[in-house]
Amino acid sequence: MKRASKRKPEKPRTPPVVRTIAKLRRATAELRRRNASIALVPTMGALHDGHLALVRQAKRRAKRVVVSIFVNPAQFAPTEDLASYPRTWDADLAALAALDVDLIWAPTVAEMYPQGFSSRIDPPAVAKVGLEDAHRPHFFGGVATVVAKLFTQVAPDFAMFGEKDYQQLKVVTAMARDLDLRLKVVGVPTIREKDGLAMSSRNAYLSAAERAAAPTLQRVLKDCAKHIREGRPIVDALAVGRAQIERAGFALDYLEARHAETLAPVAATTDEPLRLLVAAKLGKTRLIDNIAV
Ligand code: PAF
């Protein structure tokens, strides 16, 4: 009979963490040796399975994977949750080690925005369509600026973004195209909890009662999409959906049907590709979600 091995399973190697641009340049030059391709996964930490799906897709696309962890002050309004945004550094490191990520880029705020920093990217048209931008006017300027910096700093061949932040995905894609950046922005489908709630770092803010109500958003999106596919006028389907969301206790910011690429408003009935997008507050927590029609 074979004796069971007493050797402990090997602990995954913690990926190197760099915090300065000078060290990042040296580390990425090393990763790029023999023309190895690099995929970047930009994050603000507090990693969940949605982020890990981005990392897995990144590993399929490129030989090397860099994950950035940076809670970007430029995309939070003074009234928003910058100070309380969940920070789970040790768990993030362990999750990225388990996926064998090559490098973690975790600059300080002073490294990203040194004294005297004053440039800001004016985001493209898709950032000005009356969705997230209408409720968080500072948001896409802050996202576009930090993402442009991350792209310049890491110079990846691919950059992975979740479809959960659908308008953000379109903004970053248009920005990369407009600025002739030599990388491909890759959108990755939303990862959901078993009851349909889209995974988000901000779900951690929900109370038990709010958590139980939260999957309403996806249920309403699915029902609306079905009704529109069956030929109900879009305005009617949305009116029913809005009422259902409000009845479930949400304060609704928007529930809209938009052109899936430009996010422009659409006519009452249309053959254009459509995306349904929703944002609503449950207590203090703002949730967003979207699906294709
Ligand atoms: O989606 C996020 O986590 C952030 O907006 C991003 C893209 C990392 C920029 O800070």
PDB file of C-alpha atoms and ligand atoms in Angstrom:
ATOM      1  CA  MET A   1       0.000   0.000   0.000  1.00  0.00           C
ATOM      2  CA  LYS A   2       1.251   3.471  -0.891  1.00  0.00           C
ATOM      3  CA  ARG A   3       2.026   5.730   2.066  1.00  0.00           C
ATOM      4  CA  ALA A   4       0.189   9.078   1.987  1.00  0.00           C
ATOM      5  CA  SER A   5       2.641  11.907   1.309  1.00  0.00           C
ATOM      6  CA  LYS A   6       3.294  14.059   4.383  1.00  0.00           C
ATOM      7  CA  ARG A   7       4.322  17.044   2.242  1.00  0.00           C
ATOM      8  CA  LYS A   8       2.097  20.105   2.796  1.00  0.00           C
ATOM      9  CA  PRO A   9       0.482  21.482  -0.401  1.00  0.00           C
ATOM     10  CA  GLU A  10       2.612  24.372  -1.646  1.00  0.00           C
ATOM     11  CA  LYS A  11       1.341  27.853  -0.734  1.00  0.00           C
ATOM     12  CA  PRO A  12       0.806  29.899  -3.913  1.00  0.00           C
ATOM     13  CA  ARG A  13       3.593  32.418  -4.524  1.00  0.00           C
ATOM     14  CA  THR A  14       2.514  35.990  -3.659  1.00  0.00           C
ATOM     15  CA  PRO A  15       2.906  38.091  -6.812  1.00  0.00           C
ATOM     16  CA  PRO A  16       5.439  40.926  -6.642  1.00  0.00           C
ATOM     17  CA  VAL A  17       3.852  44.238  -5.644  1.00  0.00           C
ATOM     18  CA  VAL A  18       5.291  47.470  -7.064  1.00  0.00           C
ATOM     19  CA  ARG A  19       4.362  50.930  -5.831  1.00  0.00           C
ATOM     20  CA  THR A  20       6.461  53.320  -7.910  1.00  0.00           C
ATOM     21  CA  ILE A  21       6.455  54.053 -11.627  1.00  0.00           C
ATOM     22  CA  ALA A  22      10.221  53.492 -11.854  1.00  0.00           C
ATOM     23  CA  LYS A  23       9.858  49.971 -10.411  1.00  0.00           C
ATOM     24  CA  LEU A  24       6.791  49.290 -12.558  1.00  0.00           C
ATOM     25  CA  ARG A  25       8.778  50.143 -15.713  1.00  0.00           C
ATOM     26  CA  ARG A  26      11.567  47.735 -14.741  1.00  0.00           C
ATOM     27  CA  ALA A  27       9.092  44.997 -13.819  1.00  0.00           C
ATOM     28  CA  THR A  28       7.004  45.293 -17.010  1.00  0.00           C
ATOM     29  CA  ALA A  29      10.171  45.399 -19.182  1.00  0.00           C
ATOM     30  CA  GLU A  30      11.156  42.109 -17.543  1.00  0.00           C
ATOM     31  CA  LEU A  31       7.660  40.619 -18.103  1.00  0.00           C
ATOM     32  CA  ARG A  32       7.747  41.668 -21.743  1.00  0.00           C
ATOM     33  CA  ARG A  33      11.020  39.818 -22.470  1.00  0.00           C
ATOM     34  CA  ARG A  34      10.898  37.559 -25.555  1.00  0.00           C
ATOM     35  CA  ASN A  35       7.898  39.644 -26.740  1.00  0.00           C
ATOM     36  CA  ALA A  36       5.526  38.205 -24.145  1.00  0.00           C
ATOM     37  CA  SER A  37       2.124  39.908 -24.323  1.00  0.00           C
ATOM     38  CA  ILE A  38       0.651  41.630 -21.261  1.00  0.00           C
ATOM     39  CA  ALA A  39      -2.981  41.921 -20.153  1.00  0.00           C
ATOM     40  CA  LEU A  40      -3.925  44.530 -17.555  1.00  0.00           C
ATOM     41  CA  VAL A  41      -6.835  44.118 -15.131  1.00  0.00           C
ATOM     42  CA  PRO A  42      -7.554  47.549 -13.588  1.00  0.00           C
ATOM     43  CA  THR A  43      -9.270  47.291 -10.182  1.00  0.00           C
ATOM     44  CA  MET A  44      -9.889  49.274  -7.023  1.00  0.00           C
ATOM     45  CA  GLY A  45      -9.303  46.143  -4.910  1.00  0.00           C
ATOM     46  CA  ALA A  46     -11.996  44.544  -2.678  1.00  0.00           C
ATOM     47  CA  LEU A  47     -11.806  41.738  -5.204  1.00  0.00           C
ATOM     48  CA  HIS A  48     -14.727  39.364  -5.787  1.00  0.00           C
ATOM     49  CA  ASP A  49     -15.429  36.617  -8.306  1.00  0.00           C
ATOM     50  CA  GLY A  50     -16.251  39.229 -10.962  1.00  0.00           C
ATOM     51  CA  HIS A  51     -12.663  40.554 -10.753  1.00  0.00           C
ATOM     52  CA  LEU A  52     -11.276  37.026 -10.705  1.00  0.00           C
ATOM     53  CA  ALA A  53     -13.208  36.281 -13.919  1.00  0.00           C
ATOM     54  CA  LEU A  54     -11.411  39.274 -15.482  1.00  0.00           C
ATOM     55  CA  VAL A  55      -8.071  37.805 -14.382  1.00  0.00           C
ATOM     56  CA  ARG A  56      -8.960  34.382 -15.832  1.00  0.00           C
ATOM     57  CA  GLN A  57      -9.899  35.986 -19.155  1.00  0.00           C
ATOM     58  CA  ALA A  58      -6.685  38.024 -19.053  1.00  0.00           C
ATOM     59  CA  LYS A  59      -4.695  34.808 -18.663  1.00  0.00           C
ATOM     60  CA  ARG A  60      -6.397  33.400 -21.767  1.00  0.00           C
ATOM     61  CA  ARG A  61      -5.523  36.490 -23.802  1.00  0.00           C
ATOM     62  CA  ALA A  62      -1.939  37.177 -22.798  1.00  0.00           C
ATOM     63  CA  LYS A  63       1.182  35.474 -21.512  1.00  0.00           C
ATOM     64  CA  ARG A  64       1.557  37.867 -18.576  1.00  0.00           C
ATOM     65  CA  VAL A  65      -1.089  39.410 -16.326  1.00  0.00           C
ATOM     66  CA  VAL A  66      -0.743  42.648 -14.367  1.00  0.00           C
ATOM     67  CA  VAL A  67      -3.496  43.620 -11.887  1.00  0.00           C
ATOM     68  CA  SER A  68      -3.665  47.217 -10.699  1.00  0.00           C
ATOM     69  CA  ILE A  69      -5.164  47.988  -7.308  1.00  0.00           C
ATOM     70  CA  PHE A  70      -5.792  51.692  -6.827  1.00  0.00           C
ATOM     71  CA  VAL A  71      -8.790  53.343  -5.165  1.00  0.00           C
ATOM     72  CA  ASN A  72      -8.925  56.361  -7.441  1.00  0.00           C
ATOM     73  CA  PRO A  73      -9.917  59.533  -5.559  1.00  0.00           C
ATOM     74  CA  ALA A  74     -10.500  61.372  -8.855  1.00  0.00           C
ATOM     75  CA  GLN A  75     -13.654  59.361  -9.604  1.00  0.00           C
ATOM     76  CA  PHE A  76     -15.378  59.947  -6.258  1.00  0.00           C
ATOM     77  CA  ALA A  77     -17.394  63.104  -5.501  1.00  0.00           C
ATOM     78  CA  PRO A  78     -16.787  64.637  -2.056  1.00  0.00           C
ATOM     79  CA  THR A  79     -20.202  63.259  -0.993  1.00  0.00           C
ATOM     80  CA  GLU A  80     -19.350  59.690  -2.059  1.00  0.00           C
ATOM     81  CA  ASP A  81     -17.765  56.698  -0.323  1.00  0.00           C
ATOM     82  CA  LEU A  82     -14.016  57.162  -0.948  1.00  0.00           C
ATOM     83  CA  ALA A  83     -13.134  56.916   2.765  1.00  0.00           C
ATOM     84  CA  SER A  84     -15.355  53.898   3.432  1.00  0.00           C
ATOM     85  CA  TYR A  85     -14.746  52.085   0.116  1.00  0.00           C
ATOM     86  CA  PRO A  86     -13.959  48.468   1.122  1.00  0.00           C
ATOM     87  CA  ARG A  87     -10.232  47.731   1.333  1.00  0.00           C
ATOM     88  CA  THR A  88      -9.305  44.030   1.654  1.00  0.00           C
ATOM     89  CA  TRP A  89      -5.597  43.998   0.814  1.00  0.00           C
ATOM     90  CA  ASP A  90      -4.573  40.638   2.353  1.00  0.00           C
ATOM     91  CA  ALA A  91      -7.511  38.746   0.854  1.00  0.00           C
ATOM     92  CA  ASP A  92      -6.887  40.431  -2.538  1.00  0.00           C
ATOM     93  CA  LEU A  93      -3.239  39.365  -2.476  1.00  0.00           C
ATOM     94  CA  ALA A  94      -4.152  35.766  -1.596  1.00  0.00           C
ATOM     95  CA  ALA A  95      -6.769  35.600  -4.399  1.00  0.00           C
ATOM     96  CA  LEU A  96      -4.288  36.952  -6.958  1.00  0.00           C
ATOM     97  CA  ALA A  97      -1.573  34.574  -5.728  1.00  0.00           C
ATOM     98  CA  ALA A  98      -3.959  31.637  -6.199  1.00  0.00           C
ATOM     99  CA  LEU A  99      -4.467  32.733  -9.823  1.00  0.00           C
ATOM    100  CA  ASP A 100      -0.712  33.081 -10.340  1.00  0.00           C
ATOM    101  CA  VAL A 101      -0.847  36.716 -11.438  1.00  0.00           C
ATOM    102  CA  ASP A 102       2.544  38.057 -12.560  1.00  0.00           C
ATOM    103  CA  LEU A 103       2.533  41.528 -11.025  1.00  0.00           C
ATOM    104  CA  ILE A 104       0.434  43.814  -8.829  1.00  0.00           C
ATOM    105  CA  TRP A 105       0.634  47.549  -9.537  1.00  0.00           C
ATOM    106  CA  ALA A 106      -0.483  49.338  -6.388  1.00  0.00           C
ATOM    107  CA  PRO A 107       0.639  52.977  -6.562  1.00  0.00           C
ATOM    108  CA  THR A 108       0.048  55.410  -3.725  1.00  0.00           C
ATOM    109  CA  VAL A 109      -2.150  58.444  -4.396  1.00  0.00           C
ATOM    110  CA  ALA A 110       1.000  60.620  -4.358  1.00  0.00           C
ATOM    111  CA  GLU A 111       2.631  58.417  -7.016  1.00  0.00           C
ATOM    112  CA  MET A 112      -0.439  58.522  -9.268  1.00  0.00           C
ATOM    113  CA  TYR A 113      -1.208  62.217  -8.705  1.00  0.00           C
ATOM    114  CA  PRO A 114       2.021  63.900  -7.615  1.00  0.00           C
ATOM    115  CA  GLN A 115       2.136  67.479  -6.369  1.00  0.00           C
ATOM    116  CA  GLY A 116       1.265  69.778  -9.282  1.00  0.00           C
ATOM    117  CA  PHE A 117      -0.661  67.154 -11.268  1.00  0.00           C
ATOM    118  CA  SER A 118      -3.384  69.052 -13.122  1.00  0.00           C
ATOM    119  CA  SER A 119      -4.301  67.254 -16.354  1.00  0.00           C
ATOM    120  CA  ARG A 120      -7.661  65.600 -16.863  1.00  0.00           C
ATOM    121  CA  ILE A 121      -9.024  63.587 -19.781  1.00  0.00           C
ATOM    122  CA  ASP A 122     -12.286  64.947 -21.185  1.00  0.00           C
ATOM    123  CA  PRO A 123     -14.121  61.637 -21.711  1.00  0.00           C
ATOM    124  CA  PRO A 124     -15.730  60.731 -25.061  1.00  0.00           C
ATOM    125  CA  ALA A 125     -19.354  61.294 -26.160  1.00  0.00           C
ATOM    126  CA  VAL A 126     -20.601  58.009 -24.715  1.00  0.00           C
ATOM    127  CA  ALA A 127     -19.775  59.454 -21.284  1.00  0.00           C
ATOM    128  CA  LYS A 128     -22.332  62.234 -21.889  1.00  0.00           C
ATOM    129  CA  VAL A 129     -25.593  60.426 -22.622  1.00  0.00           C
ATOM    130  CA  GLY A 130     -27.548  61.030 -19.409  1.00  0.00           C
ATOM    131  CA  LEU A 131     -26.953  57.705 -17.615  1.00  0.00           C
ATOM    132  CA  GLU A 132     -24.230  57.420 -14.920  1.00  0.00           C
ATOM    133  CA  ASP A 133     -22.933  60.835 -16.008  1.00  0.00           C
ATOM    134  CA  ALA A 134     -26.238  62.487 -15.051  1.00  0.00           C
ATOM    135  CA  HIS A 135     -25.970  61.185 -11.474  1.00  0.00           C
ATOM    136  CA  ARG A 136     -22.178  61.166 -11.015  1.00  0.00           C
ATOM    137  CA  PRO A 137     -20.986  64.117 -13.165  1.00  0.00           C
ATOM    138  CA  HIS A 138     -17.356  63.864 -11.978  1.00  0.00           C
ATOM    139  CA  PHE A 139     -17.130  60.082 -12.494  1.00  0.00           C
ATOM    140  CA  PHE A 140     -16.069  59.474 -16.097  1.00  0.00           C
ATOM    141  CA  GLY A 141     -13.515  62.301 -16.119  1.00  0.00           C
ATOM    142  CA  GLY A 142     -11.865  60.606 -13.131  1.00  0.00           C
ATOM    143  CA  VAL A 143     -12.115  57.131 -14.639  1.00  0.00           C
ATOM    144  CA  ALA A 144     -10.827  58.220 -18.067  1.00  0.00           C
ATOM    145  CA  THR A 145      -7.891  60.064 -16.486  1.00  0.00           C
ATOM    146  CA  VAL A 146      -6.759  57.187 -14.279  1.00  0.00           C
ATOM    147  CA  VAL A 147      -7.348  54.548 -16.963  1.00  0.00           C
ATOM    148  CA  ALA A 148      -5.360  56.595 -19.517  1.00  0.00           C
ATOM    149  CA  LYS A 149      -2.542  56.794 -16.946  1.00  0.00           C
ATOM    150  CA  LEU A 150      -2.736  53.049 -16.199  1.00  0.00           C
ATOM    151  CA  PHE A 151      -2.604  52.280 -19.930  1.00  0.00           C
ATOM    152  CA  THR A 152       0.444  54.527 -20.361  1.00  0.00           C
ATOM    153  CA  GLN A 153       2.168  53.182 -17.266  1.00  0.00           C
ATOM    154  CA  VAL A 154       1.696  49.459 -17.966  1.00  0.00           C
ATOM    155  CA  ALA A 155       1.505  49.653 -21.801  1.00  0.00           C
ATOM    156  CA  PRO A 156      -0.550  46.445 -21.986  1.00  0.00           C
ATOM    157  CA  ASP A 157      -1.642  44.635 -25.144  1.00  0.00           C
ATOM    158  CA  PHE A 158      -5.067  43.920 -23.611  1.00  0.00           C
ATOM    159  CA  ALA A 159      -7.104  45.541 -20.841  1.00  0.00           C
ATOM    160  CA  MET A 160     -10.024  43.754 -19.224  1.00  0.00           C
ATOM    161  CA  PHE A 161     -13.208  45.516 -18.037  1.00  0.00           C
ATOM    162  CA  GLY A 162     -16.432  44.016 -16.661  1.00  0.00           C
ATOM    163  CA  GLU A 163     -19.704  44.502 -18.531  1.00  0.00           C
ATOM    164  CA  LYS A 164     -21.320  45.234 -15.170  1.00  0.00           C
ATOM    165  CA  ASP A 165     -20.038  48.801 -15.546  1.00  0.00           C
ATOM    166  CA  TYR A 166     -21.348  48.894 -19.106  1.00  0.00           C
ATOM    167  CA  GLN A 167     -21.086  52.642 -19.725  1.00  0.00           C
ATOM    168  CA  GLN A 168     -17.555  52.607 -18.265  1.00  0.00           C
ATOM    169  CA  LEU A 169     -16.619  49.786 -20.676  1.00  0.00           C
ATOM    170  CA  LYS A 170     -17.910  51.855 -23.620  1.00  0.00           C
ATOM    171  CA  VAL A 171     -16.158  55.018 -22.372  1.00  0.00           C
ATOM    172  CA  VAL A 172     -12.795  53.288 -22.002  1.00  0.00           C
ATOM    173  CA  THR A 173     -13.164  51.541 -25.371  1.00  0.00           C
ATOM    174  CA  ALA A 174     -13.950  54.842 -27.144  1.00  0.00           C
ATOM    175  CA  MET A 175     -11.116  56.646 -25.336  1.00  0.00           C
ATOM    176  CA  ALA A 176      -8.557  53.981 -26.343  1.00  0.00           C
ATOM    177  CA  ARG A 177      -9.761  54.211 -29.949  1.00  0.00           C
ATOM    178  CA  ASP A 178      -9.822  58.032 -30.039  1.00  0.00           C
ATOM    179  CA  LEU A 179      -6.318  58.301 -28.571  1.00  0.00           C
ATOM    180  CA  ASP A 180      -4.912  55.610 -30.935  1.00  0.00           C
ATOM    181  CA  LEU A 181      -3.764  53.541 -27.987  1.00  0.00           C
ATOM    182  CA  ARG A 182      -2.109  50.316 -29.075  1.00  0.00           C
ATOM    183  CA  LEU A 183      -4.186  47.957 -26.962  1.00  0.00           C
ATOM    184  CA  LYS A 184      -7.428  46.027 -27.164  1.00  0.00           C
ATOM    185  CA  VAL A 185     -10.088  46.720 -24.538  1.00  0.00           C
ATOM    186  CA  VAL A 186     -11.876  43.444 -23.748  1.00  0.00           C
ATOM    187  CA  GLY A 187     -15.346  43.362 -22.137  1.00  0.00           C
ATOM    188  CA  VAL A 188     -16.086  40.423 -19.830  1.00  0.00           C
ATOM    189  CA  PRO A 189     -19.667  39.310 -18.975  1.00  0.00           C
ATOM    190  CA  THR A 190     -21.048  40.116 -15.526  1.00  0.00           C
ATOM    191  CA  ILE A 191     -20.609  37.490 -12.812  1.00  0.00           C
ATOM    192  CA  ARG A 192     -23.694  37.078 -10.619  1.00  0.00           C
ATOM    193  CA  GLU A 193     -24.584  35.632  -7.258  1.00  0.00           C
ATOM    194  CA  LYS A 194     -26.845  32.546  -7.351  1.00  0.00           C
ATOM    195  CA  ASP A 195     -29.950  34.756  -6.969  1.00  0.00           C
ATOM    196  CA  GLY A 196     -28.924  36.969  -9.903  1.00  0.00           C
ATOM    197  CA  LEU A 197     -27.439  39.978  -8.076  1.00  0.00           C
ATOM    198  CA  ALA A 198     -24.492  41.328 -10.067  1.00  0.00           C
ATOM    199  CA  MET A 199     -21.275  40.997  -8.056  1.00  0.00           C
ATOM    200  CA  SER A 200     -19.923  44.327  -6.841  1.00  0.00           C
ATOM    201  CA  SER A 201     -17.554  45.436  -4.098  1.00  0.00           C
ATOM    202  CA  ARG A 202     -20.344  47.738  -2.881  1.00  0.00           C
ATOM    203  CA  ASN A 203     -22.691  44.779  -2.188  1.00  0.00           C
ATOM    204  CA  ALA A 204     -20.791  44.521   1.109  1.00  0.00           C
ATOM    205  CA  TYR A 205     -22.670  47.667   2.265  1.00  0.00           C
ATOM    206  CA  LEU A 206     -26.124  45.987   2.024  1.00  0.00           C
ATOM    207  CA  SER A 207     -28.027  45.050   5.204  1.00  0.00           C
ATOM    208  CA  ALA A 208     -29.640  41.581   5.276  1.00  0.00           C
ATOM    209  CA  ALA A 209     -33.040  42.996   4.267  1.00  0.00           C
ATOM    210  CA  GLU A 210     -31.504  45.084   1.470  1.00  0.00           C
ATOM    211  CA  ARG A 211     -29.487  42.097   0.253  1.00  0.00           C
ATOM    212  CA  ALA A 212     -32.737  40.093   0.012  1.00  0.00           C
ATOM    213  CA  ALA A 213     -34.371  42.855  -2.100  1.00  0.00           C
ATOM    214  CA  ALA A 214     -31.343  43.552  -4.307  1.00  0.00           C
ATOM    215  CA  PRO A 215     -31.908  40.797  -6.957  1.00  0.00           C
ATOM    216  CA  THR A 216     -35.127  42.643  -7.960  1.00  0.00           C
ATOM    217  CA  LEU A 217     -32.985  44.744 -10.281  1.00  0.00           C
ATOM    218  CA  GLN A 218     -31.915  41.813 -12.415  1.00  0.00           C
ATOM    219  CA  ARG A 219     -35.412  40.265 -12.341  1.00  0.00           C
ATOM    220  CA  VAL A 220     -36.924  43.509 -13.639  1.00  0.00           C
ATOM    221  CA  LEU A 221     -34.247  43.835 -16.332  1.00  0.00           C
ATOM    222  CA  LYS A 222     -34.983  40.282 -17.517  1.00  0.00           C
ATOM    223  CA  ASP A 223     -38.765  40.854 -17.563  1.00  0.00           C
ATOM    224  CA  CYS A 224     -38.398  44.167 -19.442  1.00  0.00           C
ATOM    225  CA  ALA A 225     -36.074  42.578 -22.005  1.00  0.00           C
ATOM    226  CA  LYS A 226     -38.562  39.746 -22.537  1.00  0.00           C
ATOM    227  CA  HIS A 227     -41.475  42.161 -22.996  1.00  0.00           C
ATOM    228  CA  ILE A 228     -39.529  44.279 -25.485  1.00  0.00           C
ATOM    229  CA  ARG A 229     -38.477  41.167 -27.430  1.00  0.00           C
ATOM    230  CA  GLU A 230     -42.157  40.133 -27.527  1.00  0.00           C
ATOM    231  CA  GLY A 231     -42.992  43.471 -29.160  1.00  0.00           C
ATOM    232  CA  ARG A 232     -44.338  45.568 -26.266  1.00  0.00           C
ATOM    233  CA  PRO A 233     -43.555  49.287 -26.809  1.00  0.00           C
ATOM    234  CA  ILE A 234     -40.307  50.129 -24.992  1.00  0.00           C
ATOM    235  CA  VAL A 235     -41.890  53.013 -23.034  1.00  0.00           C
ATOM    236  CA  ASP A 236     -44.574  50.698 -21.639  1.00  0.00           C
ATOM    237  CA  ALA A 237     -42.113  47.945 -20.675  1.00  0.00           C
ATOM    238  CA  LEU A 238     -39.909  50.514 -18.917  1.00  0.00           C
ATOM    239  CA  ALA A 239     -42.844  52.132 -17.085  1.00  0.00           C
ATOM    240  CA  VAL A 240     -43.830  48.743 -15.622  1.00  0.00           C
ATOM    241  CA  GLY A 241     -40.196  48.007 -14.694  1.00  0.00           C
ATOM    242  CA  ARG A 242     -39.703  51.396 -13.011  1.00  0.00           C
ATOM    243  CA  ALA A 243     -42.821  50.887 -10.889  1.00  0.00           C
ATOM    244  CA  GLN A 244     -41.663  47.390  -9.829  1.00  0.00           C
ATOM    245  CA  ILE A 245     -38.243  48.696  -8.778  1.00  0.00           C
ATOM    246  CA  GLU A 246     -39.765  51.514  -6.730  1.00  0.00           C
ATOM    247  CA  ARG A 247     -42.276  49.140  -5.113  1.00  0.00           C
ATOM    248  CA  ALA A 248     -39.359  46.954  -3.969  1.00  0.00           C
ATOM    249  CA  GLY A 249     -38.025  49.906  -1.938  1.00  0.00           C
ATOM    250  CA  PHE A 250     -35.367  51.313  -4.291  1.00  0.00           C
ATOM    251  CA  ALA A 251     -34.878  54.999  -5.053  1.00  0.00           C
ATOM    252  CA  LEU A 252     -34.510  54.773  -8.825  1.00  0.00           C
ATOM    253  CA  ASP A 253     -31.920  56.872 -10.674  1.00  0.00           C
ATOM    254  CA  TYR A 254     -32.740  55.428 -14.105  1.00  0.00           C
ATOM    255  CA  LEU A 255     -34.055  52.423 -15.982  1.00  0.00           C
ATOM    256  CA  GLU A 256     -33.400  52.984 -19.667  1.00  0.00           C
ATOM    257  CA  ALA A 257     -33.248  51.145 -22.986  1.00  0.00           C
ATOM    258  CA  ARG A 258     -30.356  52.463 -25.071  1.00  0.00           C
ATOM    259  CA  HIS A 259     -28.501  51.666 -28.275  1.00  0.00           C
ATOM    260  CA  ALA A 260     -26.093  48.923 -27.181  1.00  0.00           C
ATOM    261  CA  GLU A 261     -23.003  50.612 -28.683  1.00  0.00           C
ATOM    262  CA  THR A 262     -23.563  54.388 -28.576  1.00  0.00           C
ATOM    263  CA  LEU A 263     -25.910  54.336 -25.547  1.00  0.00           C
ATOM    264  CA  ALA A 264     -28.008  56.949 -27.387  1.00  0.00           C
ATOM    265  CA  PRO A 265     -31.777  56.994 -26.661  1.00  0.00           C
ATOM    266  CA  VAL A 266     -33.848  54.856 -29.040  1.00  0.00           C
ATOM    267  CA  ALA A 267     -37.286  55.151 -30.653  1.00  0.00           C
ATOM    268  CA  ALA A 268     -40.352  53.479 -29.077  1.00  0.00           C
ATOM    269  CA  THR A 269     -39.922  50.443 -31.323  1.00  0.00           C
ATOM    270  CA  THR A 270     -36.631  49.706 -33.058  1.00  0.00           C
ATOM    271  CA  ASP A 271     -34.495  46.979 -34.645  1.00  0.00           C
ATOM    272  CA  GLU A 272     -31.268  48.502 -33.251  1.00  0.00           C
ATOM    273  CA  PRO A 273     -29.228  46.391 -30.786  1.00  0.00           C
ATOM    274  CA  LEU A 274     -30.491  47.369 -27.321  1.00  0.00           C
ATOM    275  CA  ARG A 275     -29.106  47.367 -23.817  1.00  0.00           C
ATOM    276  CA  LEU A 276     -31.200  47.890 -20.702  1.00  0.00           C
ATOM    277  CA  LEU A 277     -29.395  49.791 -17.963  1.00  0.00           C
ATOM    278  CA  VAL A 278     -30.476  50.483 -14.412  1.00  0.00           C
ATOM    279  CA  ALA A 279     -29.124  52.366 -11.388  1.00  0.00           C
ATOM    280  CA  ALA A 280     -30.954  52.611  -8.075  1.00  0.00           C
ATOM    281  CA  LYS A 281     -30.260  53.188  -4.416  1.00  0.00           C
ATOM    282  CA  LEU A 282     -31.216  50.738  -1.718  1.00  0.00           C
ATOM    283  CA  GLY A 283     -30.728  52.541   1.584  1.00  0.00           C
ATOM    284  CA  LYS A 284     -27.252  54.084   1.244  1.00  0.00           C
ATOM    285  CA  THR A 285     -26.014  51.637  -1.382  1.00  0.00           C
ATOM    286  CA  ARG A 286     -26.150  52.532  -5.055  1.00  0.00           C
ATOM    287  CA  LEU A 287     -26.416  49.505  -7.354  1.00  0.00           C
ATOM    288  CA  ILE A 288     -26.105  49.349 -11.136  1.00  0.00           C
ATOM    289  CA  ASP A 289     -26.831  46.552 -13.592  1.00  0.00           C
ATOM    290  CA  ASN A 290     -27.545  46.004 -17.281  1.00  0.00           C
ATOM    291  CA  ILE A 291     -28.453  43.286 -19.768  1.00  0.00           C
ATOM    292  CA  ALA A 292     -28.739  42.853 -23.533  1.00  0.00           C
ATOM    293  CA  VAL A 293     -32.266  42.734 -24.987  1.00  0.00           C
TER     294      VAL A 293
HETATM  295  O1  PAF B   1     -14.222  49.717 -12.355  1.00  0.00           O
HETATM  296  C1  PAF B   1     -13.362  50.081 -11.522  1.00  0.00           C
HETATM  297  O2  PAF B   1     -13.035  49.370 -10.580  1.00  0.00           O
HETATM  298  C2  PAF B   1     -12.705  51.450 -11.683  1.00  0.00           C
HETATM  299  O3  PAF B   1     -13.604  52.390 -12.180  1.00  0.00           O
HETATM  300  C3  PAF B   1     -11.413  51.405 -12.520  1.00  0.00           C
HETATM  301  C4  PAF B   1     -11.687  50.995 -13.954  1.00  0.00           C
HETATM  302  C5  PAF B   1     -10.408  50.447 -11.887  1.00  0.00           C
HETATM  303  C6  PAF B   1     -10.775  52.800 -12.574  1.00  0.00           C
HETATM  304  O4  PAF B   1     -10.459  53.269 -11.302  1.00  0.00           O
END
